[in-house]
Short mmCIF file of C-alpha atoms in Angstrom, two decimals:
data_model
loop_
_atom_site.label_atom_id
_atom_site.label_comp_id
_atom_site.label_asym_id
_atom_site.label_seq_id
_atom_site.Cartn_x
_atom_site.Cartn_y
_atom_site.Cartn_z
CA ASN A 1 23.39 -15.52 -8.00
CA ILE A 2 24.92 -12.50 -6.25
CA ASP A 3 26.43 -14.69 -3.56
CA VAL A 4 27.89 -17.03 -6.18
CA ALA A 5 29.38 -14.06 -8.03
CA LEU A 6 30.80 -12.69 -4.78
CA ALA A 7 32.37 -16.02 -3.81
CA TRP A 8 34.04 -16.29 -7.22
CA SER A 9 35.17 -12.65 -7.20
CA ALA A 10 36.60 -12.88 -3.69
CA ARG A 11 38.90 -15.65 -4.96
CA LYS A 12 39.65 -14.41 -8.47
CA ASP A 13 39.06 -10.64 -8.57
CA PRO A 14 38.63 -9.05 -5.11
CA LEU A 15 38.19 -5.53 -6.48
CA LEU A 16 35.25 -6.78 -8.54
CA ALA A 17 33.77 -8.23 -5.34
CA LEU A 18 34.01 -4.81 -3.72
CA THR A 19 32.36 -3.20 -6.74
CA ILE A 20 29.49 -5.67 -6.40
CA VAL A 21 28.89 -5.05 -2.69
CA ASN A 22 29.12 -1.28 -3.08
CA GLY A 23 26.66 -1.49 -5.96
CA PHE A 24 24.13 -3.68 -4.19
CA GLY A 25 24.73 -2.43 -0.63
CA TRP A 26 21.98 0.16 -0.54
CA ALA A 27 19.49 -2.34 -1.97
CA TRP A 28 20.29 -4.65 0.96
CA VAL A 29 19.67 -1.73 3.34
CA VAL A 30 16.30 -0.93 1.75
CA LEU A 31 15.21 -4.57 1.67
CA GLY A 32 16.47 -5.26 5.19
CA ASP A 33 18.78 -8.06 4.03
CA SER A 34 20.90 -8.73 7.13
CA ARG A 35 23.39 -10.80 5.09
CA GLY A 36 24.70 -7.59 3.55
CA THR A 37 27.17 -6.90 6.35
CA ASP A 38 28.93 -10.24 5.97
CA ARG A 39 29.09 -9.78 2.21
CA ILE A 40 30.74 -6.38 2.53
CA VAL A 41 33.23 -7.52 5.19
CA THR A 42 34.13 -10.57 3.07
CA ALA A 43 34.79 -8.37 0.04
CA LEU A 44 36.88 -5.90 2.05
CA THR A 45 38.93 -8.69 3.58
CA ALA A 46 39.53 -10.32 0.20
CA ALA A 47 40.65 -7.03 -1.36
CA GLY A 48 43.10 -6.29 1.45
CA GLU A 49 45.24 -3.18 1.05
CA SER A 50 44.71 -2.94 -2.69
CA VAL A 51 41.35 -1.20 -2.32
CA PRO A 52 41.19 2.39 -3.61
CA ALA A 53 40.48 4.76 -0.73
CA ARG A 54 37.10 5.96 -1.96
CA GLU A 55 35.76 2.44 -2.54
CA ARG A 56 36.98 1.32 0.90
CA ALA A 57 35.23 4.26 2.57
CA ALA A 58 31.99 3.60 0.67
CA ALA A 59 32.02 -0.05 1.76
CA LEU A 60 32.76 0.89 5.38
CA LEU A 61 29.84 3.31 5.42
CA LEU A 62 27.42 0.67 4.16
CA ALA A 63 28.75 -1.88 6.62
CA GLY A 64 28.43 0.65 9.45
CA TRP A 65 24.81 1.34 8.57
CA MET A 66 23.95 -2.36 8.57
CA GLN A 67 25.87 -2.97 11.80
CA ALA A 68 23.86 -0.19 13.45
CA SER A 69 20.62 -1.74 12.21
CA ALA A 70 21.69 -5.01 13.80
CA GLY A 71 22.51 -3.25 17.07
CA ALA A 72 26.31 -3.45 16.92
CA LEU A 73 26.68 0.28 17.57
CA ASP A 74 30.31 0.23 18.67
CA VAL A 75 31.36 -1.64 15.52
CA ALA A 76 29.23 0.71 13.42
CA ARG A 77 30.93 3.76 14.93
CA GLU A 78 34.37 2.29 14.28
CA GLN A 79 33.57 1.59 10.64
CA ILE A 80 32.04 5.00 10.01
CA ASP A 81 34.88 6.75 11.87
CA ALA A 82 37.32 4.88 9.62
CA ALA A 83 35.39 6.00 6.54
CA MET A 84 35.37 9.57 7.82
CA ALA A 85 39.14 9.47 8.33
CA ILE A 86 39.59 8.35 4.74
CA ALA A 87 37.22 11.08 3.52
CA ASP A 88 39.21 13.71 5.38
CA ALA A 89 42.54 12.34 4.15
CA ILE A 90 41.52 12.54 0.48
CA ASP A 91 39.41 15.68 1.01
CA ASP A 92 36.30 14.10 -0.51
CA ILE A 93 33.30 16.31 0.32
CA ASP A 94 30.74 13.72 -0.75
CA LEU A 95 32.24 11.07 1.53
CA GLN A 96 32.55 13.58 4.38
CA ALA A 97 28.87 14.49 4.06
CA ARG A 98 27.79 10.86 3.87
CA SER A 99 29.94 9.98 6.87
CA CYS A 100 28.24 12.66 8.97
CA SER A 101 24.79 11.58 7.83
CA PHE A 102 25.48 7.89 8.47
CA LEU A 103 26.99 8.63 11.88
CA ALA A 104 23.83 10.57 12.75
CA TYR A 105 21.87 7.40 11.99
CA VAL A 106 24.11 5.45 14.37
CA VAL A 107 24.11 7.89 17.30
CA CYS A 108 20.32 8.22 17.18
CA HIS A 109 20.10 4.47 17.71
CA ASP A 110 21.99 5.11 20.94
CA GLY A 111 19.56 7.86 21.99
CA GLU A 112 22.00 10.70 21.25
CA PHE A 113 19.49 12.76 19.29
CA ARG A 114 21.12 16.17 19.81
CA GLU A 115 24.39 14.82 18.49
CA GLY A 116 22.44 13.41 15.55
CA LEU A 117 21.06 16.88 14.79
CA ALA A 118 24.54 18.43 14.88
CA LEU A 119 25.81 15.78 12.46
CA THR A 120 22.92 16.22 10.01
CA ASP A 121 23.50 20.00 10.10
CA ARG A 122 27.15 19.45 9.20
CA SER A 123 26.19 17.01 6.45
CA ALA A 124 23.66 19.45 4.97
CA ALA A 125 26.29 22.21 4.90
CA LEU A 126 28.68 19.92 3.01
CA TYR A 127 26.02 18.72 0.59
CA ALA A 128 25.16 22.36 -0.17
CA ARG A 129 28.44 22.45 -2.12
CA LEU A 130 27.35 19.50 -4.30
CA ASP A 131 24.47 18.52 -6.55
CA ARG A 132 23.06 15.65 -4.46
CA PRO A 133 19.26 15.98 -4.13
CA TRP A 134 18.76 12.33 -3.08
CA ASP A 135 21.37 12.59 -0.34
CA GLN A 136 19.97 15.93 0.82
CA ALA A 137 16.50 14.41 1.11
CA ALA A 138 17.81 11.40 3.03
CA ASN A 139 19.89 13.56 5.36
CA TRP A 140 16.93 15.81 6.20
CA LEU A 141 14.85 12.73 6.95
CA PHE A 142 17.52 11.70 9.46
CA ALA A 143 17.42 15.23 10.88
CA ALA A 144 13.64 15.09 11.25
CA ARG A 145 13.90 11.74 12.99
CA ALA A 146 16.47 13.10 15.44
CA ALA A 147 14.44 16.26 16.12
CA ILE A 148 11.20 14.33 16.64
CA SER A 149 12.89 11.85 18.97
CA ALA A 150 14.33 14.80 20.93
CA GLY A 151 10.84 16.30 21.17
CA ASP A 152 12.00 19.42 19.31
CA GLN A 153 8.95 20.59 17.36
CA GLN A 154 10.61 23.63 15.81
CA ARG A 155 13.53 21.66 14.40
CA SER A 156 11.10 18.96 13.24
CA VAL A 157 9.03 21.45 11.25
CA GLU A 158 12.16 23.08 9.82
CA SER A 159 13.45 19.70 8.71
CA PHE A 160 10.17 18.92 6.96
CA ALA A 161 10.39 22.14 4.97
CA GLN A 162 13.71 20.86 3.63
CA ILE A 163 12.33 17.33 3.08
CA ASP A 164 9.47 18.69 0.97
CA ARG A 165 11.92 20.83 -0.99
CA TRP A 166 14.19 17.92 -1.94
CA LEU A 167 11.54 15.23 -2.39
CA ALA A 168 9.87 17.46 -4.97
CA VAL A 169 12.79 16.61 -7.29
CA VAL A 170 13.57 13.07 -6.10
CA ASP A 171 11.44 10.20 -7.35
CA ASP A 172 12.35 7.43 -4.92
CA PRO A 173 9.57 5.36 -3.34
CA TRP A 174 11.73 4.37 -0.35
CA LEU A 175 12.42 7.99 0.58
CA HIS A 176 8.81 8.99 -0.02
CA VAL A 177 7.41 6.22 2.19
CA ARG A 178 9.87 7.09 4.93
CA ALA A 179 8.74 10.70 4.68
CA GLU A 180 5.12 9.58 5.00
CA ALA A 181 5.98 7.69 8.18
CA MET A 182 7.91 10.66 9.51
CA ARG A 183 4.82 12.82 8.98
CA GLY A 184 3.08 10.40 11.31
CA GLU A 185 5.86 10.81 13.86
CA LEU A 186 5.59 14.61 13.58
CA ALA A 187 1.83 14.38 14.10
CA ARG A 188 2.49 12.36 17.25
CA VAL A 189 4.84 15.05 18.63
CA GLN A 190 2.15 17.62 17.86
CA HIS A 191 -0.45 15.49 19.72
CA ARG A 192 -2.42 14.82 16.51
CA PHE A 193 -2.61 11.14 17.31
CA ASP A 194 -5.39 10.17 14.87
CA ASP A 195 -3.40 11.80 12.06
CA ALA A 196 -0.32 9.91 13.25
CA VAL A 197 -2.18 6.61 12.96
CA MET A 198 -3.35 7.50 9.44
CA HIS A 199 0.13 8.44 8.14
CA LEU A 200 1.89 5.49 9.77
CA ALA A 201 -0.71 2.93 8.63
CA ARG A 202 -0.42 4.25 5.08
CA ALA A 203 3.39 4.11 5.18
CA ALA A 204 3.47 0.58 6.59
CA ALA A 205 1.06 -0.64 3.91
CA VAL A 206 3.17 0.84 1.10
CA SER A 207 6.40 -0.55 2.57
CA HIS A 208 4.81 -3.99 2.77
CA ARG A 209 3.61 -3.80 -0.83
CA LEU A 210 7.03 -2.68 -2.12
CA GLY A 211 9.00 -5.19 -0.06
CA PHE A 212 10.77 -2.70 2.23
CA LEU A 213 10.71 -5.22 5.07
CA GLN A 214 13.01 -3.55 7.59
CA THR A 215 11.37 -0.18 7.00
CA GLU A 216 7.95 -1.79 7.41
CA ALA A 217 8.89 -3.27 10.79
CA TYR A 218 9.90 0.16 12.09
CA GLN A 219 6.73 1.75 10.76
CA VAL A 220 4.50 -0.95 12.25
CA ALA A 221 6.16 -0.38 15.64
CA SER A 222 5.54 3.36 15.34
CA LEU A 223 1.93 2.63 14.37
CA GLY A 224 1.51 0.52 17.52
CA ARG A 225 2.71 3.41 19.68
CA ALA A 226 0.45 5.89 17.88
CA LEU A 227 -2.58 3.62 18.32
CA CYS A 228 -2.02 3.61 22.07
CA GLN A 229 -1.72 7.37 22.17
CA ALA A 230 -4.97 7.57 20.18
CA GLY A 231 -6.57 5.50 22.94
CA ASP A 232 -6.57 1.96 21.48
CA TYR A 233 -4.18 0.07 23.74
CA ASP A 234 -5.35 -3.43 22.85
CA THR A 235 -4.79 -2.94 19.12
CA GLY A 236 -1.58 -1.05 19.90
CA ALA A 237 -0.20 -3.99 21.86
CA ALA A 238 -1.07 -6.45 19.08
CA THR A 239 0.54 -4.14 16.51
CA LEU A 240 3.75 -3.84 18.55
CA GLN A 241 3.93 -7.64 18.77
CA LEU A 242 3.50 -7.79 14.99
CA ALA A 243 6.37 -5.30 14.63
CA ILE A 244 8.59 -7.55 16.76
CA ASP A 245 7.74 -10.53 14.56
CA LYS A 246 8.49 -8.56 11.40
CA ALA A 247 11.78 -7.22 12.75
CA GLU A 248 12.94 -10.67 13.80
CA ALA A 249 12.01 -12.04 10.38
CA THR A 250 14.49 -9.60 8.79
CA GLY A 251 17.17 -10.28 11.42
CA ASP A 252 16.80 -6.77 12.89
CA ALA A 253 17.34 -7.57 16.56
CA ARG A 254 17.77 -3.89 17.43
CA MET A 255 14.34 -2.97 16.09
CA ALA A 256 12.75 -5.99 17.77
CA THR A 257 14.29 -4.91 21.08
CA LEU A 258 13.07 -1.33 20.75
CA ALA A 259 9.55 -2.58 20.02
CA ARG A 260 9.75 -4.88 23.06
CA VAL A 261 10.48 -1.93 25.34
CA HIS A 262 7.35 -0.19 24.08
CA LEU A 263 5.34 -3.40 24.24
CA GLY A 264 6.41 -3.86 27.86
CA ARG A 265 5.23 -0.33 28.65
CA VAL A 266 1.87 -0.93 26.97
CA LEU A 267 1.28 -4.36 28.53
CA ARG A 268 2.03 -2.88 31.95
CA ALA A 269 -0.60 -0.20 31.34
CA LEU A 270 -3.07 -2.95 30.36
CA GLY A 271 -2.44 -4.73 33.67
CA ARG A 272 -0.67 -7.68 32.00
CA ARG A 273 2.33 -7.36 34.28
CA SER A 274 3.85 -10.82 33.86
CA GLU A 275 3.85 -10.41 30.07
CA ALA A 276 5.26 -6.91 30.46
CA ARG A 277 8.07 -8.23 32.63
CA ALA A 278 8.93 -10.92 30.08
CA ALA A 279 9.12 -8.35 27.25
CA LEU A 280 11.20 -5.91 29.30
CA GLU A 281 13.58 -8.59 30.60
CA ALA A 282 14.21 -9.77 27.03
CA ALA A 283 14.86 -6.18 25.91
CA ALA A 284 17.13 -5.43 28.85
CA ALA A 285 19.17 -8.59 28.25
CA TRP A 286 19.76 -7.59 24.63
CA HIS A 287 20.62 -3.99 25.50
CA ARG A 288 23.10 -5.10 28.16
CA ARG A 289 24.84 -7.43 25.72
CA ALA A 290 24.93 -4.69 23.08
CA GLY A 291 26.17 -2.06 25.52
CA GLY A 292 23.03 0.07 25.26
CA GLY A 293 20.69 1.28 22.57
CA GLU A 294 17.71 3.51 21.92
CA GLN A 295 15.27 3.50 24.86
CA ALA A 296 17.50 1.19 26.92
CA PRO A 297 17.08 3.54 29.94
CA LEU A 298 13.29 3.38 29.53
CA GLY A 299 13.37 -0.41 29.56
CA GLU A 300 15.59 -0.49 32.66
CA CYS A 301 13.34 2.02 34.40
CA LEU A 302 10.13 0.11 33.69
CA LEU A 303 11.72 -3.15 34.78
CA ALA A 304 12.91 -1.55 38.02
CA ALA A 305 9.40 -0.14 38.58
CA ILE A 306 7.87 -3.59 38.19
CA ASP A 307 10.49 -5.03 40.53
CA ALA A 308 9.70 -2.28 43.05
CA ALA A 309 6.01 -3.17 42.94
CA ASP A 310 6.95 -6.83 43.50
CA GLY A 311 9.23 -5.98 46.44
CA VAL A 312 12.48 -7.02 44.75
CA ASP A 313 15.57 -5.92 46.70
CA GLY A 314 17.61 -3.13 45.15
CA ALA A 315 14.78 -1.74 43.03
CA HIS A 316 14.79 1.59 44.89
CA ASP A 317 18.48 2.21 44.22
CA ARG A 318 18.09 1.24 40.57
CA LEU A 319 15.26 3.75 40.21
CA LEU A 320 17.40 6.49 41.74
CA GLU A 321 20.23 5.67 39.34
CA VAL A 322 18.04 5.68 36.24
CA LEU A 323 16.38 8.92 37.40
CA ALA A 324 19.76 10.64 37.78
CA VAL A 325 20.80 9.60 34.26
CA ALA A 326 17.44 10.61 32.78
CA ARG A 327 17.72 14.09 34.32
CA VAL A 328 21.16 14.57 32.76
CA ARG A 329 19.98 13.33 29.36
CA GLY A 330 16.69 15.24 29.49
CA GLU A 331 14.60 12.10 29.04
CA ALA A 332 11.35 13.33 30.55
CA HIS A 333 9.41 10.11 29.93
CA VAL A 334 11.96 8.09 31.90
CA GLU A 335 11.87 10.66 34.70
CA VAL A 336 8.08 10.35 34.91
CA PHE A 337 8.15 6.58 35.33
CA ALA A 338 11.01 6.68 37.85
CA LEU A 339 9.36 9.41 39.93
CA ASP A 340 6.00 7.62 39.85
CA ALA A 341 7.58 4.37 41.04
CA LEU A 342 9.53 6.12 43.79
CA GLY A 343 6.34 7.90 44.81
CA ARG A 344 4.53 4.59 45.06
CA MET A 345 7.31 3.15 47.22
CA ALA A 346 7.19 6.20 49.51
CA ASP A 347 3.41 5.96 49.77
CA GLU A 348 3.55 2.26 50.67
CA SER A 349 6.16 3.07 53.35
CA GLY A 350 3.88 5.68 54.92
CA GLU A 351 5.98 8.63 53.73
CA LEU A 352 2.98 10.46 52.39
CA ASP A 353 4.54 13.93 52.03
CA ALA A 354 7.48 12.47 50.10
CA ALA A 355 5.12 10.49 47.88
CA ARG A 356 3.06 13.59 47.05
CA ALA A 357 6.22 15.56 46.26
CA LEU A 358 7.54 12.84 43.94
CA TRP A 359 4.23 12.51 42.11
CA ALA A 360 3.98 16.30 41.78
CA ASP A 361 7.46 16.36 40.24
CA ALA A 362 6.37 13.62 37.83
CA ASP A 363 3.30 15.69 36.84
CA VAL A 364 5.58 18.59 35.94
CA ARG A 365 7.84 16.40 33.78
CA MET A 366 4.79 14.83 32.13
CA SER A 367 4.20 18.09 30.28
CA ALA A 368 7.44 17.42 28.38
CA ALA A 369 6.66 13.71 27.86
CA SER A 370 3.01 13.77 26.78
CA HIS A 371 3.97 13.33 23.12
CA PHE A 372 5.65 10.05 24.09
CA ILE A 373 3.49 8.49 26.83
CA THR A 374 -0.05 8.88 28.17
CA GLU A 375 -1.55 9.13 31.65
CA ARG A 376 -2.69 5.53 31.28
CA ASP A 377 0.96 4.45 31.20
CA ARG A 378 1.48 5.91 34.68
CA THR A 379 0.27 2.90 36.64
CA ASP A 380 2.30 3.77 39.76
CA ALA A 381 0.64 7.18 40.00
CA ALA A 382 -2.85 5.66 39.97
CA LEU A 383 -2.63 5.13 43.76
CA ARG A 384 -2.89 8.86 44.45
#
């Protein structure tokens, strides 16, 4: 019925079409309805230049969010930048705050977690001038996600203090279930892996019951990772595959790709190298088409490590390249895998001192990556 109404409105009353998509847009986000982007773009196109500035910006923000969920990060940035320009031009604090918060969501998908934290800080400062408890709660959830992904425990805990403050006055099951999942992610950073499994399993079950399909896929993927860190790699691998299936069912190719990177890592640790290669090659192909994405460097590193073990030409240079980028970005888990693989190559070439030095360097970086990976993942270091 909504699509019929939109088709009629696009022909007869384009501004009504825009009102419809702006009204239903967040529902499509929550339900993981990938058709939402096309609906919003159709309404914007039909309305042309007659759209009031605030309504145009609101539609662009929703479209940007959905584009980011689908992995079109460059398009998402363009749409949110356009919304931000409108917000600045009309001096609309609410739109400015939302633009910062939505952009944080986008940049975190590209692995730019520190930038995401800066944007959520700016959004929170703007929202402090308004009465927007729901938006404050959502923004602090984004901040917690960025801090956890950056491995910043202090910022994570600070963000949760704000989340608890705002959720105490916001009765929204979607926000509450996302907070429950984020508690699982925080437990993982704090090495409380059994607690992480409990929180994430609970969140995924609630999301499934309430029909939050896209959210559920993300939470199931996080549960798979937590299960592995709690020591159950077989169940973790099966859970990650389930997350891929759920993400693909909602049309969330970005989430499916992220889960494939983690599945490849886990399958490699289980000794199922051919399956790991297939998962990582599929993830790398998607990331290359999309121009990058969250954990794209990890996928490239693991694939290069497998190629190195199989004697594929050029693997050594690829490992050096990914190591250099990981050092700049502070991605300790990628550094560990690259150093381990280079150590294995040195060991197999008889360069024993070099191999020991590389593995020792990897051990040092592992202290900063132990919330993300386990010693079992380090298959190339097992030769020591």
